[in-house]
Structure formats: C-alpha cells, structure tokens
C-alpha cells in the first residue's frame, strides 16, 4: 500500500513538472525536453523563501509570479541579492525581499480573485514580475493575451511596477527569443508595463560567447543562465547598470564569465530599454 502511494505521488509530481514547462502547441518541441527544474543538482546558494506574512519590510519588495523557469536556481532570491550588493557598492545599504508565487498554470489559468491575487494585494510590493504568457513554440499559433493584460492592470492598481518576463529560448533555437520578446512588447504597448529583454540577452550571449552554456537541460537555465537573467532583472528594477556590480562570490560561476554576462546584459538593456512603455 505504501509503495502504491509513493508511486502515485511520484506520478503527480512528474505531471506537475512537465506541465510547468510545456507551452501550448500540439507539436510543442518542449515536450521531449520538459525536465523538472530539479533534474540537476540545485546549485543555488540561497535558502528557502520567507513567507510574505512574516518577512520584514524591505526597501525593494519583489514578487515573482511564474513556473519552474522562474523558480530555477531560486532566481528571485538571486535578484534580491544583487540589488543589495549593488546598493552596498554605492554606499546606500538598501534592503531587498523577494518571494515566488509558483504554479504550473499559465497566467490565463490563474484566478484573478484567488491565491495569486491575494499575494498581490496583501503586501506593498514595489515590483511584480509576470512569467507564463502562452506562446507558440513553432510560431504557427497565436494565443490571447487579455488575462495577462488584466494582471498588469491589477498590479498597477496596487501601485507596483509590472515587469513582463519573456522566457529564454530553448537551446539551439535561433528564432524563438526575438518572437517571444516581441509578443511581450506588444502586450506592453497595449497596457503600461516593463519588458525585461531576457530572451534577447540569451540570444546575444549565444552569439558572442558560444562557449558559455546557459542551459541545464536544453530548456531550463543552469547557473550561468540564471545569473544572466538576474542581471537583466537587476537593471530593469533598479535602473543601475549590471556592469557596476562586483563579482558574486557565493555562486558557481567564474568571475571571468560573470564579467562577460554583465557586459551582455548592459548592452542589450541599452539597445532595448525595458520600461519604454511604463509608466
């Protein structure tokens, strides 16, 4: 009996993780690569998240709403750490708090009156990141964006800055990044929001530094990829260049690699300012 329960639990976990990483096409090439975010050893140096109900108030309050791509290597906590590191470098000593509202659901499947809505309204967030807009992995289909736009309006009503998170492209895919970025830019044109140019940064890194691998399994980020994404969020949120950040000594990324990734982030953010359509 115990063995049966264990097997059922394993199946449920597997189904959750697979659904986190599929987009929507019937010919979705993510299907064969939909491995869990814990498919490789967790290299994140950060502890578990502190509940919003008990966490002390911080100068920077960050809520990330997303799936396993946002959860990978505890990206939100890395972003908060970079914000505090940059603040210390400037002699300001600001504090940052980040929390992840994780779900296998796409944004249009989350209830705008349920748990996610409660997370948004129950704390005075300064920035809220949205990841999980449906998109076509093949480019052959289009999906509604109205619910994502509704989430942006809800965030704005609660006085937080909405930031869209275009997912990075799958490994070896040279056209997905720009297409996904443009989808999110179109949303930001219709409703006021920032767009973190993450997928474009990954494309530039692959072009300029092909020796730096960013994926852990062809779909999710390894620590290099997570750090590049975090640099993009750091500058999008604070307005300060990632180039000014000192090396992060607590993560398994070589200092020389960190320097290259900071250069990529700063350049792509100069070319594609994230908040042209906000406020």
PDB file of C-alpha atoms in Angstrom:
ATOM      1  CA  UNK A   1       0.000   0.000   0.000  1.00  0.00           C
ATOM      2  CA  UNK A   2       2.819   2.407   0.945  1.00  0.00           C
ATOM      3  CA  UNK A   3       4.588   1.594  -2.304  1.00  0.00           C
ATOM      4  CA  UNK A   4       1.408   2.396  -4.278  1.00  0.00           C
ATOM      5  CA  UNK A   5       1.001   5.751  -2.524  1.00  0.00           C
ATOM      6  CA  UNK A   6       4.651   6.583  -3.206  1.00  0.00           C
ATOM      7  CA  UNK A   7       4.252   5.705  -6.877  1.00  0.00           C
ATOM      8  CA  UNK A   8       1.122   7.864  -7.149  1.00  0.00           C
ATOM      9  CA  UNK A   9       2.956  10.772  -5.528  1.00  0.00           C
ATOM     10  CA  UNK A  10       5.827  10.430  -7.980  1.00  0.00           C
ATOM     11  CA  UNK A  11       3.406  10.448 -10.910  1.00  0.00           C
ATOM     12  CA  UNK A  12       1.656  13.585  -9.638  1.00  0.00           C
ATOM     13  CA  UNK A  13       4.973  15.395  -9.164  1.00  0.00           C
ATOM     14  CA  UNK A  14       6.096  14.388 -12.649  1.00  0.00           C
ATOM     15  CA  UNK A  15       2.838  15.619 -14.189  1.00  0.00           C
ATOM     16  CA  UNK A  16       3.192  18.954 -12.395  1.00  0.00           C
ATOM     17  CA  UNK A  17       6.766  19.459 -13.541  1.00  0.00           C
ATOM     18  CA  UNK A  18       6.042  18.523 -17.144  1.00  0.00           C
ATOM     19  CA  UNK A  19       3.080  20.883 -17.292  1.00  0.00           C
ATOM     20  CA  UNK A  20       5.277  23.697 -15.948  1.00  0.00           C
ATOM     21  CA  UNK A  21       7.469  23.522 -18.987  1.00  0.00           C
ATOM     22  CA  UNK A  22       5.123  22.931 -21.876  1.00  0.00           C
ATOM     23  CA  UNK A  23       3.787  25.879 -23.772  1.00  0.00           C
ATOM     24  CA  UNK A  24       0.734  25.056 -25.871  1.00  0.00           C
ATOM     25  CA  UNK A  25       1.367  23.772 -29.390  1.00  0.00           C
ATOM     26  CA  UNK A  26       0.300  20.270 -30.294  1.00  0.00           C
ATOM     27  CA  UNK A  27       3.702  19.993 -31.996  1.00  0.00           C
ATOM     28  CA  UNK A  28       5.436  21.545 -28.996  1.00  0.00           C
ATOM     29  CA  UNK A  29       9.104  20.607 -29.206  1.00  0.00           C
ATOM     30  CA  UNK A  30       9.416  21.372 -25.493  1.00  0.00           C
ATOM     31  CA  UNK A  31       7.613  18.100 -24.758  1.00  0.00           C
ATOM     32  CA  UNK A  32      10.702  15.940 -25.096  1.00  0.00           C
ATOM     33  CA  UNK A  33      12.755  18.422 -23.075  1.00  0.00           C
ATOM     34  CA  UNK A  34      10.245  19.143 -20.338  1.00  0.00           C
ATOM     35  CA  UNK A  35      12.502  18.083 -17.499  1.00  0.00           C
ATOM     36  CA  UNK A  36      11.995  19.340 -13.990  1.00  0.00           C
ATOM     37  CA  UNK A  37      13.851  22.306 -12.570  1.00  0.00           C
ATOM     38  CA  UNK A  38      15.358  19.879 -10.075  1.00  0.00           C
ATOM     39  CA  UNK A  39      16.582  17.494 -12.781  1.00  0.00           C
ATOM     40  CA  UNK A  40      20.133  18.538 -11.953  1.00  0.00           C
ATOM     41  CA  UNK A  41      21.645  19.251  -8.557  1.00  0.00           C
ATOM     42  CA  UNK A  42      20.407  22.544  -7.115  1.00  0.00           C
ATOM     43  CA  UNK A  43      23.423  24.847  -7.233  1.00  0.00           C
ATOM     44  CA  UNK A  44      21.648  27.834  -5.689  1.00  0.00           C
ATOM     45  CA  UNK A  45      23.435  29.167  -2.586  1.00  0.00           C
ATOM     46  CA  UNK A  46      20.237  30.738  -1.298  1.00  0.00           C
ATOM     47  CA  UNK A  47      17.969  29.430   1.491  1.00  0.00           C
ATOM     48  CA  UNK A  48      14.256  28.837   1.179  1.00  0.00           C
ATOM     49  CA  UNK A  49      11.794  31.702   0.723  1.00  0.00           C
ATOM     50  CA  UNK A  50      10.489  33.609   3.727  1.00  0.00           C
ATOM     51  CA  UNK A  51       6.703  33.907   3.800  1.00  0.00           C
ATOM     52  CA  UNK A  52       5.319  37.371   2.980  1.00  0.00           C
ATOM     53  CA  UNK A  53       3.292  37.187   6.187  1.00  0.00           C
ATOM     54  CA  UNK A  54       6.438  37.056   8.342  1.00  0.00           C
ATOM     55  CA  UNK A  55       9.137  38.777   6.260  1.00  0.00           C
ATOM     56  CA  UNK A  56      10.383  42.167   7.431  1.00  0.00           C
ATOM     57  CA  UNK A  57       9.562  45.168   5.275  1.00  0.00           C
ATOM     58  CA  UNK A  58      12.292  45.952   2.724  1.00  0.00           C
ATOM     59  CA  UNK A  59      13.164  48.908   0.516  1.00  0.00           C
ATOM     60  CA  UNK A  60      12.715  46.724  -2.577  1.00  0.00           C
ATOM     61  CA  UNK A  61       9.752  44.344  -2.429  1.00  0.00           C
ATOM     62  CA  UNK A  62       9.715  41.850  -5.316  1.00  0.00           C
ATOM     63  CA  UNK A  63       7.006  39.330  -6.153  1.00  0.00           C
ATOM     64  CA  UNK A  64       7.725  36.850  -8.945  1.00  0.00           C
ATOM     65  CA  UNK A  65       4.729  35.050 -10.457  1.00  0.00           C
ATOM     66  CA  UNK A  66       5.769  32.136 -12.657  1.00  0.00           C
ATOM     67  CA  UNK A  67       6.614  28.478 -13.115  1.00  0.00           C
ATOM     68  CA  UNK A  68       9.791  26.387 -12.992  1.00  0.00           C
ATOM     69  CA  UNK A  69      11.670  28.802 -15.270  1.00  0.00           C
ATOM     70  CA  UNK A  70      11.290  31.497 -12.620  1.00  0.00           C
ATOM     71  CA  UNK A  71      11.989  29.024  -9.814  1.00  0.00           C
ATOM     72  CA  UNK A  72      15.202  27.662 -11.337  1.00  0.00           C
ATOM     73  CA  UNK A  73      18.188  28.181  -9.015  1.00  0.00           C
ATOM     74  CA  UNK A  74      15.940  30.425  -6.890  1.00  0.00           C
ATOM     75  CA  UNK A  75      16.223  33.268  -9.378  1.00  0.00           C
ATOM     76  CA  UNK A  76      14.121  35.729  -7.319  1.00  0.00           C
ATOM     77  CA  UNK A  77      16.469  35.423  -4.337  1.00  0.00           C
ATOM     78  CA  UNK A  78      19.483  35.986  -6.591  1.00  0.00           C
ATOM     79  CA  UNK A  79      17.877  39.161  -7.948  1.00  0.00           C
ATOM     80  CA  UNK A  80      17.273  40.426  -4.401  1.00  0.00           C
ATOM     81  CA  UNK A  81      20.868  39.589  -3.502  1.00  0.00           C
ATOM     82  CA  UNK A  82      22.192  41.548  -6.500  1.00  0.00           C
ATOM     83  CA  UNK A  83      20.061  44.551  -5.547  1.00  0.00           C
ATOM     84  CA  UNK A  84      21.515  44.567  -2.033  1.00  0.00           C
ATOM     85  CA  UNK A  85      25.036  44.008  -3.381  1.00  0.00           C
ATOM     86  CA  UNK A  86      24.707  46.915  -5.787  1.00  0.00           C
ATOM     87  CA  UNK A  87      23.288  49.103  -3.039  1.00  0.00           C
ATOM     88  CA  UNK A  88      26.207  48.308  -0.742  1.00  0.00           C
ATOM     89  CA  UNK A  89      28.648  49.108  -3.543  1.00  0.00           C
ATOM     90  CA  UNK A  90      27.057  52.552  -3.860  1.00  0.00           C
ATOM     91  CA  UNK A  91      27.117  53.039  -0.088  1.00  0.00           C
ATOM     92  CA  UNK A  92      23.321  53.035   0.219  1.00  0.00           C
ATOM     93  CA  UNK A  93      22.701  49.747   2.078  1.00  0.00           C
ATOM     94  CA  UNK A  94      19.134  49.240   0.854  1.00  0.00           C
ATOM     95  CA  UNK A  95      17.325  46.003   1.661  1.00  0.00           C
ATOM     96  CA  UNK A  96      15.537  43.714  -0.799  1.00  0.00           C
ATOM     97  CA  UNK A  97      12.956  40.980  -0.276  1.00  0.00           C
ATOM     98  CA  UNK A  98      11.780  38.540  -2.953  1.00  0.00           C
ATOM     99  CA  UNK A  99       9.073  35.903  -2.988  1.00  0.00           C
ATOM    100  CA  UNK A 100       7.957  33.391  -5.617  1.00  0.00           C
ATOM    101  CA  UNK A 101       4.315  32.518  -6.287  1.00  0.00           C
ATOM    102  CA  UNK A 102       4.950  29.332  -8.256  1.00  0.00           C
ATOM    103  CA  UNK A 103       2.395  27.349 -10.218  1.00  0.00           C
ATOM    104  CA  UNK A 104       2.276  25.027 -13.212  1.00  0.00           C
ATOM    105  CA  UNK A 105      -0.540  27.171 -14.594  1.00  0.00           C
ATOM    106  CA  UNK A 106      -0.184  29.747 -17.340  1.00  0.00           C
ATOM    107  CA  UNK A 107      -1.142  33.311 -16.475  1.00  0.00           C
ATOM    108  CA  UNK A 108      -4.553  32.924 -18.106  1.00  0.00           C
ATOM    109  CA  UNK A 109      -5.234  29.897 -15.897  1.00  0.00           C
ATOM    110  CA  UNK A 110      -4.568  31.683 -12.618  1.00  0.00           C
ATOM    111  CA  UNK A 111      -7.680  33.061 -10.955  1.00  0.00           C
ATOM    112  CA  UNK A 112      -7.710  36.850 -10.787  1.00  0.00           C
ATOM    113  CA  UNK A 113      -9.554  36.522  -7.486  1.00  0.00           C
ATOM    114  CA  UNK A 114      -7.645  33.592  -5.992  1.00  0.00           C
ATOM    115  CA  UNK A 115      -4.278  32.931  -4.342  1.00  0.00           C
ATOM    116  CA  UNK A 116      -2.183  34.960  -6.765  1.00  0.00           C
ATOM    117  CA  UNK A 117      -4.498  37.948  -6.444  1.00  0.00           C
ATOM    118  CA  UNK A 118      -4.239  37.661  -2.647  1.00  0.00           C
ATOM    119  CA  UNK A 119      -0.439  37.634  -2.886  1.00  0.00           C
ATOM    120  CA  UNK A 120      -0.520  40.837  -4.921  1.00  0.00           C
ATOM    121  CA  UNK A 121      -2.837  42.789  -2.636  1.00  0.00           C
ATOM    122  CA  UNK A 122      -1.653  41.580   0.777  1.00  0.00           C
ATOM    123  CA  UNK A 123       1.786  43.214   0.682  1.00  0.00           C
ATOM    124  CA  UNK A 124       3.156  46.523  -0.572  1.00  0.00           C
ATOM    125  CA  UNK A 125       5.241  45.158  -3.430  1.00  0.00           C
ATOM    126  CA  UNK A 126       7.367  47.635  -5.363  1.00  0.00           C
ATOM    127  CA  UNK A 127       7.790  45.363  -8.412  1.00  0.00           C
ATOM    128  CA  UNK A 128       5.871  42.313  -9.632  1.00  0.00           C
ATOM    129  CA  UNK A 129       7.248  40.029 -12.356  1.00  0.00           C
ATOM    130  CA  UNK A 130       4.855  38.068 -14.582  1.00  0.00           C
ATOM    131  CA  UNK A 131       6.014  34.919 -16.382  1.00  0.00           C
ATOM    132  CA  UNK A 132       3.781  32.349 -18.048  1.00  0.00           C
ATOM    133  CA  UNK A 133       2.068  34.008 -21.002  1.00  0.00           C
ATOM    134  CA  UNK A 134       1.153  31.303 -23.508  1.00  0.00           C
ATOM    135  CA  UNK A 135       3.097  31.429 -26.745  1.00  0.00           C
ATOM    136  CA  UNK A 136       3.538  29.217 -29.768  1.00  0.00           C
ATOM    137  CA  UNK A 137       6.807  27.305 -29.738  1.00  0.00           C
ATOM    138  CA  UNK A 138       6.547  26.907 -33.514  1.00  0.00           C
ATOM    139  CA  UNK A 139       5.246  30.376 -34.306  1.00  0.00           C
ATOM    140  CA  UNK A 140       2.246  28.847 -36.091  1.00  0.00           C
ATOM    141  CA  UNK A 141      -0.363  29.731 -33.482  1.00  0.00           C
ATOM    142  CA  UNK A 142      -1.460  32.778 -31.526  1.00  0.00           C
ATOM    143  CA  UNK A 143      -2.921  32.864 -28.043  1.00  0.00           C
ATOM    144  CA  UNK A 144      -4.964  35.509 -26.218  1.00  0.00           C
ATOM    145  CA  UNK A 145      -3.136  37.987 -24.014  1.00  0.00           C
ATOM    146  CA  UNK A 146      -6.151  39.590 -22.356  1.00  0.00           C
ATOM    147  CA  UNK A 147      -5.691  37.859 -18.996  1.00  0.00           C
ATOM    148  CA  UNK A 148      -2.022  38.858 -18.841  1.00  0.00           C
ATOM    149  CA  UNK A 149      -3.153  42.407 -19.548  1.00  0.00           C
ATOM    150  CA  UNK A 150      -5.706  42.099 -16.750  1.00  0.00           C
ATOM    151  CA  UNK A 151      -2.951  41.005 -14.358  1.00  0.00           C
ATOM    152  CA  UNK A 152      -0.903  44.049 -15.356  1.00  0.00           C
ATOM    153  CA  UNK A 153      -3.852  46.324 -14.599  1.00  0.00           C
ATOM    154  CA  UNK A 154      -4.338  44.670 -11.204  1.00  0.00           C
ATOM    155  CA  UNK A 155      -0.653  45.150 -10.388  1.00  0.00           C
ATOM    156  CA  UNK A 156      -0.771  48.797 -11.416  1.00  0.00           C
ATOM    157  CA  UNK A 157      -3.869  49.358  -9.271  1.00  0.00           C
ATOM    158  CA  UNK A 158      -1.839  48.139  -6.294  1.00  0.00           C
ATOM    159  CA  UNK A 159       0.936  50.675  -7.000  1.00  0.00           C
ATOM    160  CA  UNK A 160       3.581  48.143  -8.039  1.00  0.00           C
ATOM    161  CA  UNK A 161       5.647  48.211 -11.228  1.00  0.00           C
ATOM    162  CA  UNK A 162       4.618  45.341 -13.564  1.00  0.00           C
ATOM    163  CA  UNK A 163       7.500  43.601 -15.357  1.00  0.00           C
ATOM    164  CA  UNK A 164       6.923  41.024 -18.092  1.00  0.00           C
ATOM    165  CA  UNK A 165       9.322  38.062 -18.221  1.00  0.00           C
ATOM    166  CA  UNK A 166       9.747  36.731 -21.801  1.00  0.00           C
ATOM    167  CA  UNK A 167      11.197  33.265 -21.318  1.00  0.00           C
ATOM    168  CA  UNK A 168      14.617  32.483 -22.707  1.00  0.00           C
ATOM    169  CA  UNK A 169      14.728  30.412 -25.925  1.00  0.00           C
ATOM    170  CA  UNK A 170      15.309  26.698 -25.940  1.00  0.00           C
ATOM    171  CA  UNK A 171      18.839  25.555 -26.620  1.00  0.00           C
ATOM    172  CA  UNK A 172      19.710  25.645 -30.324  1.00  0.00           C
ATOM    173  CA  UNK A 173      16.638  27.683 -31.277  1.00  0.00           C
ATOM    174  CA  UNK A 174      17.754  30.851 -33.068  1.00  0.00           C
ATOM    175  CA  UNK A 175      14.365  32.468 -33.738  1.00  0.00           C
ATOM    176  CA  UNK A 176      12.272  31.839 -30.642  1.00  0.00           C
ATOM    177  CA  UNK A 177      13.878  34.524 -28.482  1.00  0.00           C
ATOM    178  CA  UNK A 178      13.001  37.517 -30.663  1.00  0.00           C
ATOM    179  CA  UNK A 179       9.483  36.225 -31.330  1.00  0.00           C
ATOM    180  CA  UNK A 180       8.729  35.755 -27.635  1.00  0.00           C
ATOM    181  CA  UNK A 181      10.220  39.154 -26.790  1.00  0.00           C
ATOM    182  CA  UNK A 182       8.079  40.874 -29.419  1.00  0.00           C
ATOM    183  CA  UNK A 183       4.953  39.164 -28.091  1.00  0.00           C
ATOM    184  CA  UNK A 184       5.563  40.706 -24.675  1.00  0.00           C
ATOM    185  CA  UNK A 185       6.432  44.113 -26.147  1.00  0.00           C
ATOM    186  CA  UNK A 186       3.072  44.077 -27.942  1.00  0.00           C
ATOM    187  CA  UNK A 187       1.356  43.457 -24.606  1.00  0.00           C
ATOM    188  CA  UNK A 188       3.274  46.325 -23.000  1.00  0.00           C
ATOM    189  CA  UNK A 189       2.144  48.658 -25.796  1.00  0.00           C
ATOM    190  CA  UNK A 190      -1.495  47.914 -25.009  1.00  0.00           C
ATOM    191  CA  UNK A 191      -1.161  48.203 -21.235  1.00  0.00           C
ATOM    192  CA  UNK A 192       1.634  50.022 -19.479  1.00  0.00           C
ATOM    193  CA  UNK A 193       4.361  47.601 -18.363  1.00  0.00           C
ATOM    194  CA  UNK A 194       8.093  46.976 -18.452  1.00  0.00           C
ATOM    195  CA  UNK A 195       9.545  44.146 -20.547  1.00  0.00           C
ATOM    196  CA  UNK A 196      12.779  42.579 -19.327  1.00  0.00           C
ATOM    197  CA  UNK A 197      14.693  41.655 -22.547  1.00  0.00           C
ATOM    198  CA  UNK A 198      15.795  38.283 -21.225  1.00  0.00           C
ATOM    199  CA  UNK A 199      15.340  36.222 -24.369  1.00  0.00           C
ATOM    200  CA  UNK A 200      17.299  38.806 -26.390  1.00  0.00           C
ATOM    201  CA  UNK A 201      20.129  38.721 -23.850  1.00  0.00           C
ATOM    202  CA  UNK A 202      20.340  34.955 -24.181  1.00  0.00           C
ATOM    203  CA  UNK A 203      20.482  35.278 -27.969  1.00  0.00           C
ATOM    204  CA  UNK A 204      23.299  37.838 -27.739  1.00  0.00           C
ATOM    205  CA  UNK A 205      25.236  35.723 -25.259  1.00  0.00           C
ATOM    206  CA  UNK A 206      24.981  32.673 -27.514  1.00  0.00           C
ATOM    207  CA  UNK A 207      26.195  34.715 -30.476  1.00  0.00           C
ATOM    208  CA  UNK A 208      29.052  36.443 -28.684  1.00  0.00           C
ATOM    209  CA  UNK A 209      30.146  33.797 -26.189  1.00  0.00           C
ATOM    210  CA  UNK A 210      29.117  30.392 -27.559  1.00  0.00           C
ATOM    211  CA  UNK A 211      31.493  28.728 -25.110  1.00  0.00           C
ATOM    212  CA  UNK A 212      29.291  29.838 -22.188  1.00  0.00           C
ATOM    213  CA  UNK A 213      26.494  27.319 -21.824  1.00  0.00           C
ATOM    214  CA  UNK A 214      23.305  28.794 -20.379  1.00  0.00           C
ATOM    215  CA  UNK A 215      21.003  25.738 -20.307  1.00  0.00           C
ATOM    216  CA  UNK A 216      20.979  22.847 -17.863  1.00  0.00           C
ATOM    217  CA  UNK A 217      18.780  20.527 -19.924  1.00  0.00           C
ATOM    218  CA  UNK A 218      18.051  22.300 -23.202  1.00  0.00           C
ATOM    219  CA  UNK A 219      15.076  24.077 -21.642  1.00  0.00           C
ATOM    220  CA  UNK A 220      15.861  25.333 -18.138  1.00  0.00           C
ATOM    221  CA  UNK A 221      18.733  27.599 -17.128  1.00  0.00           C
ATOM    222  CA  UNK A 222      21.937  26.471 -15.491  1.00  0.00           C
ATOM    223  CA  UNK A 223      23.629  28.850 -13.033  1.00  0.00           C
ATOM    224  CA  UNK A 224      25.198  30.855 -15.885  1.00  0.00           C
ATOM    225  CA  UNK A 225      21.789  31.362 -17.466  1.00  0.00           C
ATOM    226  CA  UNK A 226      20.135  32.199 -14.165  1.00  0.00           C
ATOM    227  CA  UNK A 227      22.792  34.822 -13.449  1.00  0.00           C
ATOM    228  CA  UNK A 228      22.368  36.434 -16.877  1.00  0.00           C
ATOM    229  CA  UNK A 229      18.611  36.606 -16.325  1.00  0.00           C
ATOM    230  CA  UNK A 230      19.185  38.054 -12.846  1.00  0.00           C
ATOM    231  CA  UNK A 231      21.440  40.776 -14.271  1.00  0.00           C
ATOM    232  CA  UNK A 232      18.630  41.772 -16.643  1.00  0.00           C
ATOM    233  CA  UNK A 233      16.159  41.993 -13.774  1.00  0.00           C
ATOM    234  CA  UNK A 234      18.656  43.889 -11.623  1.00  0.00           C
ATOM    235  CA  UNK A 235      18.992  46.686 -14.151  1.00  0.00           C
ATOM    236  CA  UNK A 236      15.305  46.624 -15.123  1.00  0.00           C
ATOM    237  CA  UNK A 237      14.275  47.059 -11.482  1.00  0.00           C
ATOM    238  CA  UNK A 238      16.944  49.447 -10.190  1.00  0.00           C
ATOM    239  CA  UNK A 239      17.991  51.357 -13.307  1.00  0.00           C
ATOM    240  CA  UNK A 240      21.651  50.801 -12.416  1.00  0.00           C
ATOM    241  CA  UNK A 241      23.989  49.067 -14.854  1.00  0.00           C
ATOM    242  CA  UNK A 242      24.924  45.462 -14.157  1.00  0.00           C
ATOM    243  CA  UNK A 243      28.482  46.411 -15.109  1.00  0.00           C
ATOM    244  CA  UNK A 244      28.810  48.242 -11.795  1.00  0.00           C
ATOM    245  CA  UNK A 245      28.182  45.093  -9.757  1.00  0.00           C
ATOM    246  CA  UNK A 246      31.177  43.391  -8.144  1.00  0.00           C
ATOM    247  CA  UNK A 247      31.700  39.672  -8.623  1.00  0.00           C
ATOM    248  CA  UNK A 248      29.283  37.423  -6.771  1.00  0.00           C
ATOM    249  CA  UNK A 249      31.458  35.068  -4.755  1.00  0.00           C
ATOM    250  CA  UNK A 250      28.715  32.793  -3.466  1.00  0.00           C
ATOM    251  CA  UNK A 251      27.655  31.249  -6.788  1.00  0.00           C
ATOM    252  CA  UNK A 252      29.325  28.655  -9.001  1.00  0.00           C
ATOM    253  CA  UNK A 253      30.076  30.989 -11.913  1.00  0.00           C
ATOM    254  CA  UNK A 254      33.644  32.002 -12.726  1.00  0.00           C
ATOM    255  CA  UNK A 255      34.473  35.682 -12.298  1.00  0.00           C
ATOM    256  CA  UNK A 256      35.523  35.959 -15.965  1.00  0.00           C
ATOM    257  CA  UNK A 257      32.160  34.510 -17.011  1.00  0.00           C
ATOM    258  CA  UNK A 258      30.316  36.917 -14.719  1.00  0.00           C
ATOM    259  CA  UNK A 259      32.090  39.826 -16.400  1.00  0.00           C
ATOM    260  CA  UNK A 260      31.054  38.628 -19.863  1.00  0.00           C
ATOM    261  CA  UNK A 261      27.443  38.121 -18.797  1.00  0.00           C
ATOM    262  CA  UNK A 262      27.302  41.586 -17.217  1.00  0.00           C
ATOM    263  CA  UNK A 263      28.557  43.065 -20.480  1.00  0.00           C
ATOM    264  CA  UNK A 264      25.850  41.230 -22.432  1.00  0.00           C
ATOM    265  CA  UNK A 265      23.145  42.381 -20.020  1.00  0.00           C
ATOM    266  CA  UNK A 266      24.242  46.021 -20.066  1.00  0.00           C
ATOM    267  CA  UNK A 267      24.467  46.096 -23.863  1.00  0.00           C
ATOM    268  CA  UNK A 268      21.075  44.505 -24.517  1.00  0.00           C
ATOM    269  CA  UNK A 269      19.406  46.819 -21.990  1.00  0.00           C
ATOM    270  CA  UNK A 270      20.974  49.822 -23.702  1.00  0.00           C
ATOM    271  CA  UNK A 271      19.610  48.624 -27.048  1.00  0.00           C
ATOM    272  CA  UNK A 272      16.216  47.603 -25.640  1.00  0.00           C
ATOM    273  CA  UNK A 273      15.246  49.824 -22.675  1.00  0.00           C
ATOM    274  CA  UNK A 274      12.809  47.753 -20.620  1.00  0.00           C
ATOM    275  CA  UNK A 275      10.384  50.429 -19.464  1.00  0.00           C
ATOM    276  CA  UNK A 276       9.707  52.484 -22.592  1.00  0.00           C
ATOM    277  CA  UNK A 277       6.005  51.762 -22.145  1.00  0.00           C
ATOM    278  CA  UNK A 278       5.910  52.396 -18.397  1.00  0.00           C
ATOM    279  CA  UNK A 279       4.506  54.387 -16.781  1.00  0.00           C
TER     280      UNK A 279
END
